[in-house]
Short mmCIF file of C-alpha atoms in Angstrom, two decimals:
data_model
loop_
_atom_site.label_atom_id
_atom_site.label_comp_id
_atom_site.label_asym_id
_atom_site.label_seq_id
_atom_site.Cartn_x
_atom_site.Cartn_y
_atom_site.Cartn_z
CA UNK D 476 -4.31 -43.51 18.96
CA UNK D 477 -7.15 -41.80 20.30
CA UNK D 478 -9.95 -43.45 22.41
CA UNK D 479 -13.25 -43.79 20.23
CA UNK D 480 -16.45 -43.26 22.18
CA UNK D 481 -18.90 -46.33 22.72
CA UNK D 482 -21.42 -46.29 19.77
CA UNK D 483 -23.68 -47.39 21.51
CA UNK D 484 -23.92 -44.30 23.81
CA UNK D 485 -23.94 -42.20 20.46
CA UNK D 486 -27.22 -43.94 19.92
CA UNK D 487 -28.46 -43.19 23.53
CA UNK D 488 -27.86 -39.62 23.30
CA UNK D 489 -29.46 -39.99 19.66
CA UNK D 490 -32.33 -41.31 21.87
CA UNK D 491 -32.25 -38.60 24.15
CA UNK D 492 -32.18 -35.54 21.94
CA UNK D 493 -34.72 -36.97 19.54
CA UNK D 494 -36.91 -38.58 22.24
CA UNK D 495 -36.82 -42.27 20.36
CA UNK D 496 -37.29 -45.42 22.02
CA UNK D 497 -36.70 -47.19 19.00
CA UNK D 498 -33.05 -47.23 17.76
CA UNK D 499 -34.41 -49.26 14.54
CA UNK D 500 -36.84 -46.25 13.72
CA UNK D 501 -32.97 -44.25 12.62
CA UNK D 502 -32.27 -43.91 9.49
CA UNK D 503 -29.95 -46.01 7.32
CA UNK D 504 -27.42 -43.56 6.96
CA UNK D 505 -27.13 -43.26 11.06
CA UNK D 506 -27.10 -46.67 11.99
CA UNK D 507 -24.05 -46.97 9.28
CA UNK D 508 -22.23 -44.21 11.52
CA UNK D 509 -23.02 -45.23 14.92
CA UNK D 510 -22.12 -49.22 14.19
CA UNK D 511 -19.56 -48.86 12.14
CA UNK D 512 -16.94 -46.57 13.26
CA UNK D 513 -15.41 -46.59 9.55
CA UNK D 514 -17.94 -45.62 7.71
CA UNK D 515 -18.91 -41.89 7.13
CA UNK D 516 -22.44 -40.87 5.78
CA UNK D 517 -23.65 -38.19 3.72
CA UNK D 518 -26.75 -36.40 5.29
CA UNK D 519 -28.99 -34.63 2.41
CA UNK D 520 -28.78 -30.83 3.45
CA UNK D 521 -31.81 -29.50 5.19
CA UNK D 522 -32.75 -26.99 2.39
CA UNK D 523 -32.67 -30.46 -0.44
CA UNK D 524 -36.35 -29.90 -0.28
CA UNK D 525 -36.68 -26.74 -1.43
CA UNK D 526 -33.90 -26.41 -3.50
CA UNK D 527 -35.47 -24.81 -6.97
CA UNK D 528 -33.96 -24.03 -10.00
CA UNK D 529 -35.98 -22.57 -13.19
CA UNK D 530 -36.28 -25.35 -15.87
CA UNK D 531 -37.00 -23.38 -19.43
CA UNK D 532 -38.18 -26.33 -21.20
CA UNK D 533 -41.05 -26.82 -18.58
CA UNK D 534 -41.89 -23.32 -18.19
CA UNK D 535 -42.12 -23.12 -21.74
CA UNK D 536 -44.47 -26.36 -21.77
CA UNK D 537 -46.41 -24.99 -19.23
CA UNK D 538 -46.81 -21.50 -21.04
CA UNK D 539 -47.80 -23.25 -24.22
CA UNK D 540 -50.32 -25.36 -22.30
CA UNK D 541 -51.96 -22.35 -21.17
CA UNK D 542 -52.02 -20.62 -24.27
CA UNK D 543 -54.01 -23.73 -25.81
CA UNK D 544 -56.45 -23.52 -22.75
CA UNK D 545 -57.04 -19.77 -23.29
CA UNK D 546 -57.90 -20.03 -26.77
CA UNK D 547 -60.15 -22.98 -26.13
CA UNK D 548 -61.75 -20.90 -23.37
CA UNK D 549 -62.08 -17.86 -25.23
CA UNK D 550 -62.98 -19.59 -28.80
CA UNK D 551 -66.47 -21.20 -26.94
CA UNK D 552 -68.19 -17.85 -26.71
CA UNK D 553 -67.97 -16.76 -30.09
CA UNK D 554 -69.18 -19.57 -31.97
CA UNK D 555 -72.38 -20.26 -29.88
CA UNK D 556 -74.52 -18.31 -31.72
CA UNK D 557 -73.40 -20.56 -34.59
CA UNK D 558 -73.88 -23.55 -32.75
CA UNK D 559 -77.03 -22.54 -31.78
CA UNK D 560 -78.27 -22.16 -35.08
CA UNK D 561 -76.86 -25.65 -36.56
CA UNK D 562 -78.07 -27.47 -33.58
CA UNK D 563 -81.55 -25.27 -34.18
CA UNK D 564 -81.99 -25.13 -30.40
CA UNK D 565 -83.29 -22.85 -27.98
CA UNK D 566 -80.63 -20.06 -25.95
CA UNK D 567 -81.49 -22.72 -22.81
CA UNK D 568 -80.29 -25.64 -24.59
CA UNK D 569 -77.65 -24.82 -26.45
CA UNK D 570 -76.12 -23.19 -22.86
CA UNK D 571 -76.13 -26.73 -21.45
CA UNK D 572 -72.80 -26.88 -23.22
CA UNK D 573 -71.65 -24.94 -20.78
CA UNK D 574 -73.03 -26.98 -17.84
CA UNK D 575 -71.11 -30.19 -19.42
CA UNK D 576 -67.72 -27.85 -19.22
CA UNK D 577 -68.17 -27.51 -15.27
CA UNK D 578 -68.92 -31.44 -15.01
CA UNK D 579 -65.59 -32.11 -16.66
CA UNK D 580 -63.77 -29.61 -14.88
CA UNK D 581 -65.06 -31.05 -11.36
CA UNK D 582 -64.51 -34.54 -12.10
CA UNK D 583 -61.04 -33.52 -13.10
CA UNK D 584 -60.66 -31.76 -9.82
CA UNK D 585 -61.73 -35.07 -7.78
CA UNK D 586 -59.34 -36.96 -10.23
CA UNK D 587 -56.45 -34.96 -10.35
CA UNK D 588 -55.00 -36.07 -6.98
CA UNK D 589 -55.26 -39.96 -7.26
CA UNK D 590 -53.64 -39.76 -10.31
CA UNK D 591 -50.97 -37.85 -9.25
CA UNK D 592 -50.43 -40.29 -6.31
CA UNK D 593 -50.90 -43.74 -8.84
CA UNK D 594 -49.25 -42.46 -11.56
CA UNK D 595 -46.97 -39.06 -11.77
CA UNK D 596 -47.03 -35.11 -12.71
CA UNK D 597 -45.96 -35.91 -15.93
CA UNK D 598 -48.35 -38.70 -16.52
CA UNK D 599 -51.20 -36.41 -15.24
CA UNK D 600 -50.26 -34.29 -17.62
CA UNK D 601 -50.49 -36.11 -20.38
CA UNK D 602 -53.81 -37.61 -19.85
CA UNK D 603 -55.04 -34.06 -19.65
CA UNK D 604 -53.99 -33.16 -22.82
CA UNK D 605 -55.18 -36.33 -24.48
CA UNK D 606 -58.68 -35.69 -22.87
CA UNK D 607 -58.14 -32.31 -24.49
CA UNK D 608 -57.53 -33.70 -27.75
CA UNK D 609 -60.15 -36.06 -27.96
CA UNK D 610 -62.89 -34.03 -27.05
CA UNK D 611 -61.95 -31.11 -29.46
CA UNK D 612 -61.57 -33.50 -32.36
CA UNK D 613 -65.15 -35.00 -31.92
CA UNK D 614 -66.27 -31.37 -32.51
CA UNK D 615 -64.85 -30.82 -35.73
CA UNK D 616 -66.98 -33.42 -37.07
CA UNK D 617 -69.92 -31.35 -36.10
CA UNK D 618 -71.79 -34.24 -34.27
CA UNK D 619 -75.20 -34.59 -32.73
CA UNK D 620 -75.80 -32.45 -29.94
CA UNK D 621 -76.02 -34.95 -27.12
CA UNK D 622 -72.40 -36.00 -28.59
CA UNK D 623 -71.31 -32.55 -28.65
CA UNK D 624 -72.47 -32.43 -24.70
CA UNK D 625 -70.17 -35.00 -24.39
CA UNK D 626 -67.24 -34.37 -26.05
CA UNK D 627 -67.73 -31.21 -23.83
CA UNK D 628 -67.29 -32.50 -20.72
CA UNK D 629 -64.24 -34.14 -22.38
CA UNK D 630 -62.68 -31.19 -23.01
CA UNK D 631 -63.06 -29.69 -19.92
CA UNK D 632 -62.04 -32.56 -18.01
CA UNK D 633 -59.42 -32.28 -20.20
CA UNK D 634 -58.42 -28.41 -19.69
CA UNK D 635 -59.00 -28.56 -15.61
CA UNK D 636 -55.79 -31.21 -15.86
CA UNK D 637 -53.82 -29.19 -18.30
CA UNK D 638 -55.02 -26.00 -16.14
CA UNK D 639 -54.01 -27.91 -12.85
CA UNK D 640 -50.29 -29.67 -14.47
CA UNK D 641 -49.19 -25.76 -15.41
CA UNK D 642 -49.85 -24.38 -12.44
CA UNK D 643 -47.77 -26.65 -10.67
CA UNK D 644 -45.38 -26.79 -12.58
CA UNK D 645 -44.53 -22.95 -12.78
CA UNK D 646 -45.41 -22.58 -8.93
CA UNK D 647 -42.70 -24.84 -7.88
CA UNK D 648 -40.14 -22.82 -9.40
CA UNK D 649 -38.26 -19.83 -7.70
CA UNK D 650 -39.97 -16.24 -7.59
CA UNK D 651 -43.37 -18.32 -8.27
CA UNK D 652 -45.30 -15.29 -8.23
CA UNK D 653 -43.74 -13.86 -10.96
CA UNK D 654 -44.04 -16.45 -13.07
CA UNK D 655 -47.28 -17.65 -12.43
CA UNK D 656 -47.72 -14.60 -13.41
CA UNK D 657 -46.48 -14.58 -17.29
CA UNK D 658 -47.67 -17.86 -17.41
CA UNK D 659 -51.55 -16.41 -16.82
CA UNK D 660 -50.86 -13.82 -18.74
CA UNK D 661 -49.81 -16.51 -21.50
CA UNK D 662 -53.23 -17.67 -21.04
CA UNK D 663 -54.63 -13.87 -21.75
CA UNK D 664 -52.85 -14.01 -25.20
CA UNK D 665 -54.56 -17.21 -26.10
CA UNK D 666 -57.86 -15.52 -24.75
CA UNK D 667 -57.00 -12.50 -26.79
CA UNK D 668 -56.45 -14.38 -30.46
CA UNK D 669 -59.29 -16.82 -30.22
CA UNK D 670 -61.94 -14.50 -30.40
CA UNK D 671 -60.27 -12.47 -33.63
CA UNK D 672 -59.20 -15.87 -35.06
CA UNK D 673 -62.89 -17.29 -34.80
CA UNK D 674 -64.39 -14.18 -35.77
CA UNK D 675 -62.02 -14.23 -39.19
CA UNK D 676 -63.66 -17.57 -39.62
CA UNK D 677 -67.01 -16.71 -39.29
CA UNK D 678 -66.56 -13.29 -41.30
CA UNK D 679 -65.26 -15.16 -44.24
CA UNK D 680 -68.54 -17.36 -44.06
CA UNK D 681 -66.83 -20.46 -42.75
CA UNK D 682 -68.11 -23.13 -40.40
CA UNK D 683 -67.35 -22.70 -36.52
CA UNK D 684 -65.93 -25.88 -37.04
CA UNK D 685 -62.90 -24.53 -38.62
CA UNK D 686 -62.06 -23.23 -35.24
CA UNK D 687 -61.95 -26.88 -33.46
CA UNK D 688 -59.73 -27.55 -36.55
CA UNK D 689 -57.22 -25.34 -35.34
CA UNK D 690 -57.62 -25.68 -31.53
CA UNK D 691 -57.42 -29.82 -32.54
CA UNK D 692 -53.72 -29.14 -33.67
CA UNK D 693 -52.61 -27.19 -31.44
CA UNK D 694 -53.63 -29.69 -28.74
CA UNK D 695 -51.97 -32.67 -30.94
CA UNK D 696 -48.94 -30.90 -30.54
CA UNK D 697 -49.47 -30.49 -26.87
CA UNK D 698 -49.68 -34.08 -26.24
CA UNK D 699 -46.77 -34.43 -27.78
CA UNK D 700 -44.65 -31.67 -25.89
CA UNK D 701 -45.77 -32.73 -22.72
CA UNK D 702 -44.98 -35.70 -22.88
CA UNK D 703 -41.51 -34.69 -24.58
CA UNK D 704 -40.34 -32.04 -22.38
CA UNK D 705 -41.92 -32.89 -18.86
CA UNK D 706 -40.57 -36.40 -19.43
CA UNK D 707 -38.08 -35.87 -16.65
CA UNK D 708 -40.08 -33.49 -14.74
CA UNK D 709 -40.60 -34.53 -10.31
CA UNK D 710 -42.88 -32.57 -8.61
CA UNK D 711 -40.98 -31.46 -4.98
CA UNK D 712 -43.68 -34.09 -3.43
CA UNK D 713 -42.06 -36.86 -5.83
CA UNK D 714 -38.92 -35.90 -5.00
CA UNK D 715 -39.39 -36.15 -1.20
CA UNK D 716 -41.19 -39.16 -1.60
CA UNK D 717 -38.32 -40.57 -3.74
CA UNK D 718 -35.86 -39.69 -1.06
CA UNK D 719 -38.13 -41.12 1.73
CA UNK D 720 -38.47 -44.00 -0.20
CA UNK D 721 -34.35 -44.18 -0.43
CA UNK D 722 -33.75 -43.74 3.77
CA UNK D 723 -36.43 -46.29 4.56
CA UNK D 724 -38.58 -43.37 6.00
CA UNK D 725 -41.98 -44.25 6.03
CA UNK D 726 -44.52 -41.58 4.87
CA UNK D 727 -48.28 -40.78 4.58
CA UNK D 728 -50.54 -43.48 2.24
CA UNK D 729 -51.73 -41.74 -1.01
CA UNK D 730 -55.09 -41.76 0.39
CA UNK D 731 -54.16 -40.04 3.34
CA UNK D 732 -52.80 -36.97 1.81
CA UNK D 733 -55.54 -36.62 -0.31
CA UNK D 734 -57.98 -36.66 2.39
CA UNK D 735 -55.32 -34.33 4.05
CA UNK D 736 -54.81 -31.74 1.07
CA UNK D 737 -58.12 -31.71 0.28
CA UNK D 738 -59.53 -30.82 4.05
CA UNK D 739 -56.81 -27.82 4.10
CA UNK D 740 -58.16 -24.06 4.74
CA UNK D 741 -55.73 -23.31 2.34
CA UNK D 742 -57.15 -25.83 -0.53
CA UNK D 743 -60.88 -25.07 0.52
CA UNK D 744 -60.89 -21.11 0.26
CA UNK D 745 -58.46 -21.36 -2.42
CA UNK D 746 -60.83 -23.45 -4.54
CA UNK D 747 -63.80 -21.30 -3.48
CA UNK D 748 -61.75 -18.26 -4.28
CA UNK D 749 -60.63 -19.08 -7.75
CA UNK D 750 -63.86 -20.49 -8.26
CA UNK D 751 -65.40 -17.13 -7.91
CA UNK D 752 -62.52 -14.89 -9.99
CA UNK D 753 -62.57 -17.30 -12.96
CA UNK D 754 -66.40 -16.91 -12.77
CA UNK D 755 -66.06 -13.43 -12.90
CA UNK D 756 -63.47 -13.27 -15.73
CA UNK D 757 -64.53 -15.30 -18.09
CA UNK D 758 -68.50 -13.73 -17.61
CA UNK D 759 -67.40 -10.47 -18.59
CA UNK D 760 -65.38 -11.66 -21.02
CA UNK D 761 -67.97 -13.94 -22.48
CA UNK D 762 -71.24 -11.41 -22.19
CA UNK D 763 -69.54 -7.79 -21.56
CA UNK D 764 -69.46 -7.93 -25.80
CA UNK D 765 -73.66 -8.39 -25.48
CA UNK D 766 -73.60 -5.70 -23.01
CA UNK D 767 -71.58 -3.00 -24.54
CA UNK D 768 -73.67 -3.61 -27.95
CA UNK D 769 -77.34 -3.72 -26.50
CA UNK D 770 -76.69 -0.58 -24.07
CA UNK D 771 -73.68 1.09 -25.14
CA UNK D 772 -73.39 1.41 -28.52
CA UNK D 773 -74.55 -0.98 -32.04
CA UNK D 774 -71.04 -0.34 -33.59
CA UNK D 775 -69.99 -4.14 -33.10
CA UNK D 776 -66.09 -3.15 -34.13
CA UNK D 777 -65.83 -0.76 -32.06
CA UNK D 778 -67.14 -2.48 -29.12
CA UNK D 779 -65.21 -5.63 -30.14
CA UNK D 780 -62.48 -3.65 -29.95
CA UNK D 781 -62.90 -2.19 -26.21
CA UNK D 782 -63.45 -6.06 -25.18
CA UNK D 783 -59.85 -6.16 -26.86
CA UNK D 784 -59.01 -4.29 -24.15
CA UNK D 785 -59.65 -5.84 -21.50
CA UNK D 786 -57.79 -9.09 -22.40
CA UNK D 787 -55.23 -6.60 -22.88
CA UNK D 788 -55.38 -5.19 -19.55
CA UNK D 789 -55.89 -9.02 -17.94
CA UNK D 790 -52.09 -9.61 -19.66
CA UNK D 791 -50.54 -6.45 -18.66
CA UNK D 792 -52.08 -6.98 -14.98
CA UNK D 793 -50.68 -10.19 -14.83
CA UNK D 794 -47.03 -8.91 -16.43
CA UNK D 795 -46.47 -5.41 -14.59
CA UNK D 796 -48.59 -5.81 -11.35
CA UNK D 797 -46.08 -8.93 -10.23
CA UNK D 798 -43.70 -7.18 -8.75
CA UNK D 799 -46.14 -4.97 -6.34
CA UNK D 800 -47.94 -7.67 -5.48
CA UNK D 801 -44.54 -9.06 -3.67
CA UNK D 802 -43.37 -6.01 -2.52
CA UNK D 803 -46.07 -5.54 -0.75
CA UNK D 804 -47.98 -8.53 0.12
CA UNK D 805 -50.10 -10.90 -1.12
CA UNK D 806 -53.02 -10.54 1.13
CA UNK D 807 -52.88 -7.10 1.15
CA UNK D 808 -52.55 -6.24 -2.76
CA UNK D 809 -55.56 -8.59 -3.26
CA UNK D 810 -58.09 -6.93 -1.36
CA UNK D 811 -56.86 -3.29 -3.21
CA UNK D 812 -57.46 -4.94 -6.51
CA UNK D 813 -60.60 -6.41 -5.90
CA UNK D 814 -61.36 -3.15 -4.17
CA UNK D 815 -60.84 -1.70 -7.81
CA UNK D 816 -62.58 -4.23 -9.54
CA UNK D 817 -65.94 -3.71 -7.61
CA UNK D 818 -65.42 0.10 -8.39
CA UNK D 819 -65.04 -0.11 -11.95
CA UNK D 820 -67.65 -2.36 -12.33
CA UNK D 821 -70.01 0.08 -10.63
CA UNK D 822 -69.11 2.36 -13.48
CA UNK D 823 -69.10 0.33 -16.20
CA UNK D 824 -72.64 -0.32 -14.63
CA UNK D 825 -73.54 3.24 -13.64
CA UNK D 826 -71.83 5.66 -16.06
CA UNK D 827 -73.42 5.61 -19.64
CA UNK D 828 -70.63 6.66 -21.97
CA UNK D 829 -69.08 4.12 -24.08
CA UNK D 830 -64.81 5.79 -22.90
CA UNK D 831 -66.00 5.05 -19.37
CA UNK D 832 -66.76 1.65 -20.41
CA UNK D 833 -64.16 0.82 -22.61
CA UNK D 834 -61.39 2.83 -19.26
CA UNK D 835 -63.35 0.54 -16.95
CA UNK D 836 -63.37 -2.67 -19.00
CA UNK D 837 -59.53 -2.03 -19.44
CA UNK D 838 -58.47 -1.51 -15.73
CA UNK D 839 -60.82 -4.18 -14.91
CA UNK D 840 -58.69 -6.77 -17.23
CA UNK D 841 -55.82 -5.10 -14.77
CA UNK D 842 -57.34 -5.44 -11.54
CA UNK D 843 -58.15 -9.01 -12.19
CA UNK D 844 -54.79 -9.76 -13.99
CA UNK D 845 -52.97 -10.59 -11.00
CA UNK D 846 -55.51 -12.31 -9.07
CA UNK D 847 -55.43 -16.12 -9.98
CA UNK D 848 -51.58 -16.52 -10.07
CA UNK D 849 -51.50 -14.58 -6.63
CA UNK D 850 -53.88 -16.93 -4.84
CA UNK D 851 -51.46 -19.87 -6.69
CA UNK D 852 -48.50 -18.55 -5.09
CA UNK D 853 -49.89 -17.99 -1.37
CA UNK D 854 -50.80 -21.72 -1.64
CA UNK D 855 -47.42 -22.64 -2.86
CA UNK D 856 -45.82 -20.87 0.41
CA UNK D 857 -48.30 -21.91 3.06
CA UNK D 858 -48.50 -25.77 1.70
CA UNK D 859 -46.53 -28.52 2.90
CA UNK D 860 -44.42 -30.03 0.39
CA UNK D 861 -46.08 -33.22 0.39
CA UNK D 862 -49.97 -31.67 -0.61
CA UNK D 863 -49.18 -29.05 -2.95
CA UNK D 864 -49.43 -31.25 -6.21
CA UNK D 865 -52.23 -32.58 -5.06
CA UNK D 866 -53.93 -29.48 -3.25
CA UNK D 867 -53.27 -26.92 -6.23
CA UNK D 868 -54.18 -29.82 -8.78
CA UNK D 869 -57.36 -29.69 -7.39
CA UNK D 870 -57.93 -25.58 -6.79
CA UNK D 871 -57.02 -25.14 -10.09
CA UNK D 872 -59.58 -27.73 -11.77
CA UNK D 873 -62.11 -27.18 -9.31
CA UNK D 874 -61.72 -23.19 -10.25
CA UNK D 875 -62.19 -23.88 -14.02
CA UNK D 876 -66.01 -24.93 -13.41
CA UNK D 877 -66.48 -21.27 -12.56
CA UNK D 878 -65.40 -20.53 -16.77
CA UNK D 879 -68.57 -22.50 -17.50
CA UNK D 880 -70.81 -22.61 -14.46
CA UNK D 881 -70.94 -18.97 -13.97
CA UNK D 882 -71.35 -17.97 -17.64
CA UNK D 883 -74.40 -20.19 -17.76
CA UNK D 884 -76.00 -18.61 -14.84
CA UNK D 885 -75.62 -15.31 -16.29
CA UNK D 886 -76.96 -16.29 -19.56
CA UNK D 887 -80.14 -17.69 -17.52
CA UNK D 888 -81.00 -14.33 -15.23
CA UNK D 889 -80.03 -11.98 -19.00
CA UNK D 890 -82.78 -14.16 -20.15
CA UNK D 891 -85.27 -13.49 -17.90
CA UNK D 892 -84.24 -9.55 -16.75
CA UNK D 893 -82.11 -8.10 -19.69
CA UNK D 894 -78.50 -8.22 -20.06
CA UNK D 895 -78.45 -4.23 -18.25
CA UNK D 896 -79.51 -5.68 -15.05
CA UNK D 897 -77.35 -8.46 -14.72
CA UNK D 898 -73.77 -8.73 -15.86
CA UNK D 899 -72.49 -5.75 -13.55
CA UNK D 900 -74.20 -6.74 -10.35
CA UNK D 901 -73.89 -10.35 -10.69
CA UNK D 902 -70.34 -9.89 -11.07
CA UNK D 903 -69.96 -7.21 -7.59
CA UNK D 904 -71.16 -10.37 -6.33
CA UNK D 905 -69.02 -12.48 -7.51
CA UNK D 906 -66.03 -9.96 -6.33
CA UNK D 907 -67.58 -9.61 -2.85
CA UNK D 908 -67.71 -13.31 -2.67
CA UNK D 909 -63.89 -13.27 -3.15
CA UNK D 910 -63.32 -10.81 -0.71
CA UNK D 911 -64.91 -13.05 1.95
CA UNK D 912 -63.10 -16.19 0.93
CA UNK D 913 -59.53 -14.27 0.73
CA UNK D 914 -60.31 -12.78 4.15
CA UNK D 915 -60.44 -17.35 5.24
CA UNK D 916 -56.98 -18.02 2.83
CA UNK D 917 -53.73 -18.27 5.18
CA UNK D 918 -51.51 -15.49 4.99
CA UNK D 919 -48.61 -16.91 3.83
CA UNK D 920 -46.07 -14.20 6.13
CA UNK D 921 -48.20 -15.90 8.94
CA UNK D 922 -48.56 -19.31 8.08
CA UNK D 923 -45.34 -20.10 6.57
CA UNK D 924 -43.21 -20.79 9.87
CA UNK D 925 -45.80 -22.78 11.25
CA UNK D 926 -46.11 -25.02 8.09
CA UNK D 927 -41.96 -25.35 8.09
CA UNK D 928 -42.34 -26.23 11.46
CA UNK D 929 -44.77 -29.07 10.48
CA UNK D 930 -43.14 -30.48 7.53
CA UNK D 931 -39.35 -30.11 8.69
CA UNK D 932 -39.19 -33.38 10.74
CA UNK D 933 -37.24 -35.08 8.71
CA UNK D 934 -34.95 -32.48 7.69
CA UNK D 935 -34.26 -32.10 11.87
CA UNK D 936 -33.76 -35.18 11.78
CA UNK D 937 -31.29 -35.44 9.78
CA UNK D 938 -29.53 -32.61 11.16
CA UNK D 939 -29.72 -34.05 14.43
CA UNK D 940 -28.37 -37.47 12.56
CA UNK D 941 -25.36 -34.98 11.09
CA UNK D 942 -24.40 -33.82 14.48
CA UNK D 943 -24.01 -36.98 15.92
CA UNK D 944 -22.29 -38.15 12.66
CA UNK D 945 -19.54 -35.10 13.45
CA UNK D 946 -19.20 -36.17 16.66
CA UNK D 947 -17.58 -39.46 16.32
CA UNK D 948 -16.36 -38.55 12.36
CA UNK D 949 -12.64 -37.22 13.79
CA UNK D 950 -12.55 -40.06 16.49
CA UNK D 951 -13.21 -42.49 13.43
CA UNK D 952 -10.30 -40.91 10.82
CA UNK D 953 -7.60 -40.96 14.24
CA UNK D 954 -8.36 -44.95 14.09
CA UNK D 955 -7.87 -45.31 10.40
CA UNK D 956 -4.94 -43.28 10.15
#
């Protein structure tokens, strides 16, 4: 029989590599090993955190969640004229619809992370799609128009939860880039058939409130999927907190990581970032149309038609560009496409022929295609585990007040100096404003081994728990045999 080594200088030279005073500060699963020279213990590997696999059924929620939100989005700008002449208000008033979008979408983005932390992903989820729900079905019934305000800022509190839950839902899977991806370009689709779908409507003489009709059950059934098929859905930050939870390892309070994902570079001139590109998206999508008919040409098919296109060339950014964008960085790629973007838009500006607008609009919708899910994906690989529910719940929903805020702005200044003067160059603003908050955004080639670096305590731990647990493991099966 072999001679077992004292425990109890295990646990010393546990003390000395790890640099703990405190033996009762070890985990469970090494205090079994070093007290108990028959028991073995199981040490989670150090890659349990990270270890990914592609759900279908809550990709596929998360795709359909964005094609709801990109037909709301897209359905709002068509039927305004229509709501502006029911309401029998003035172009100012009727845009404060608008301004009650952004307040739902920023209270949503305050929101989002305490109720990830009281409640769950799943729950958050849910709530968002309710919101959703609620505030679309108080439109069909054509209410008074400080109602309609509200039931506004309903909805987009609403979408900037739905917005944020997809998001993190697709960018915790593996190749998140890619799939963050198809799931924006999911949300092109949507933005494609809501315009033609509400313009049907309105052709055939209907009311525009036919159109909350339809977006009303397709958000139903989103309630109900979510809460169906992201029933067993755990974030990686529930997870780790679940397995904390199960070693007795003591972690952050919920109000401490929020304070702590929301004071993160990467959060900050994320949010600022995709403030700015959904701005600048959804204005040209929402007032390029007024543009291309008031100094382009009066065919209003035709024109319809080359806004077509750029939805079109938003989905195939966001489907063909993917794979680029990783081969050759994140960073990089995103300056060369917003590069592009400020040159097209200088000739859809500049140039007055209605192929170099419709070539422009089109490579435009490319450009900015890839943008969004990009900036997603660098957050998801220089994030801790522990903040990136939280921290991408709230770049996401604090980004969706640029789909309203920005819109309304534009409306204003076309107001007061003509549509000609304002669209292009408030939106090479916009761009350049993107450029100089990328240029602050981590790079994630950079940032990542500082941020594993950060968050890998416990995972040395272990390790360093696993080691001693093989040292004395042979010494303990020589006893029992």
């Amino acid at each position: 029989m072999l001679a077992l080594d004292n425990p109890i200088d295990g646990k010393a030279d546990f003390q000395q590599q790890t640099g703990s005073d405190d033996i009762q500060a070890m985990p469970s699963h090494f205090q079994a090993v070093a007290d108990d020279e028959n028991t073995t213990a199981s040490v989670p590997p150090a890659d349990a955190v990270s270890a990914e696999k592609i759900s279908i059924p809550h990709m596929s929620q998360a795709f359909y969640m964005l094609f709801v939100m990109g037909m709301n989005d897209a359905n709002i700008g068509i039927i305004i004229p229509s709501i502006k002449a029911h309401y029998s208000v003035s172009q100012p008033v009727v845009s404060i619809i608008f301004l009650c979008i952004t307040v739902g979408n920023f209270s949503a983005a305050f929101m989002n992370g305490y109720l990830i932390q009281k409640t769950s992903q799943t729950i958050t989820a849910t709530i968002g799609a309710a919101a959703l729900f609620v505030g679309l079905l108080i439109c069909v019934f054509a209410v008074p128009f400080p109602a309609m305000c509200v039931a506004q800022v309903i909805v987009g509190y609403g979408n900037a939860l739905v917005d944020a839950s997809a998001n993190v839902v697709c960018g915790e899977m593996p190749r998140a880039t890619m799939i963050l991806n198809f799931l924006h370009a999911i949300y092109g689709v949507g933005a494609l058939v809501s315009p033609l779908a509400a313009a049907a409507v309105l052709d055939h003489n209907l009311s525009w409130t036919i159109t909350y009709m339809y977006l009303t059950g397709l958000a139903f059934v989103n309630i109900v999927s979510t809460a169906y098929f992201l029933r067993d859905m755990k974030s990686r930050a529930e997870r780790e907190r679940q397995r904390n939870e199960d070693n007795n390892i003591t972690h952050s309070s919920d109000k401490n990581i929020i304070r702590e994902a929301l004071t993160r570079k990467t959060t900050l001139m994320g949010a600022i970032f995709i403030l700015f590109y959904v701005g600048a998206e959804v204005t040209l999508g929402s007032w390029g149309y007024t543009f291309l008919i008031t100094v382009r040409s009066t065919d209003t098919v035709m024109m319809a038609q080359i806004m077509s296109a750029y939805w079109a060339g938003l989905c195939a950014g966001r489907l063909f560009l993917a794979y680029w964008t990783l081969k050759f960085g994140e960073k990089r790629m995103v300056y060369c496409y917003l590069a592009l973007t400020v040159g097209m838009l200088f000739i859809f500006w500049f140039v007055p022929v209605v192929a170099a607008s419709a070539a422009a609009l089109a490579i435009l919708g490319m450009a900015l295609g890839p943008l969004y899910p990009t900036a997603i994906s660098v957050a998801n690989k220089t994030l801790p585990v522990r903040l990136y529910a939280v921290s991408i719940g709230f770049i996401a929903a604090f980004g969706s007040g640029g789909s309203a805020m920005f819109p309304y702005l534009t409306g204003v200044m076309i107001g007061a100096r003509g549509v000609a003067n304002t669209l292009a160059p408030f939106c090479i603003s916009m761009a350049v404003a993107m450029i100089v908050s990328w240029f602050f955004v981590p790079n994630p080639v950079t940032s990542k081994k500082a941020n594993e670096e950060r968050d890998s305590n416990d995972i040395e731990l272990a390790t360093v728990i696993d080691e001693q647990s093989a040292r004395y493991r042979p010494n303990t099966i020589s006893l029992q045999s």
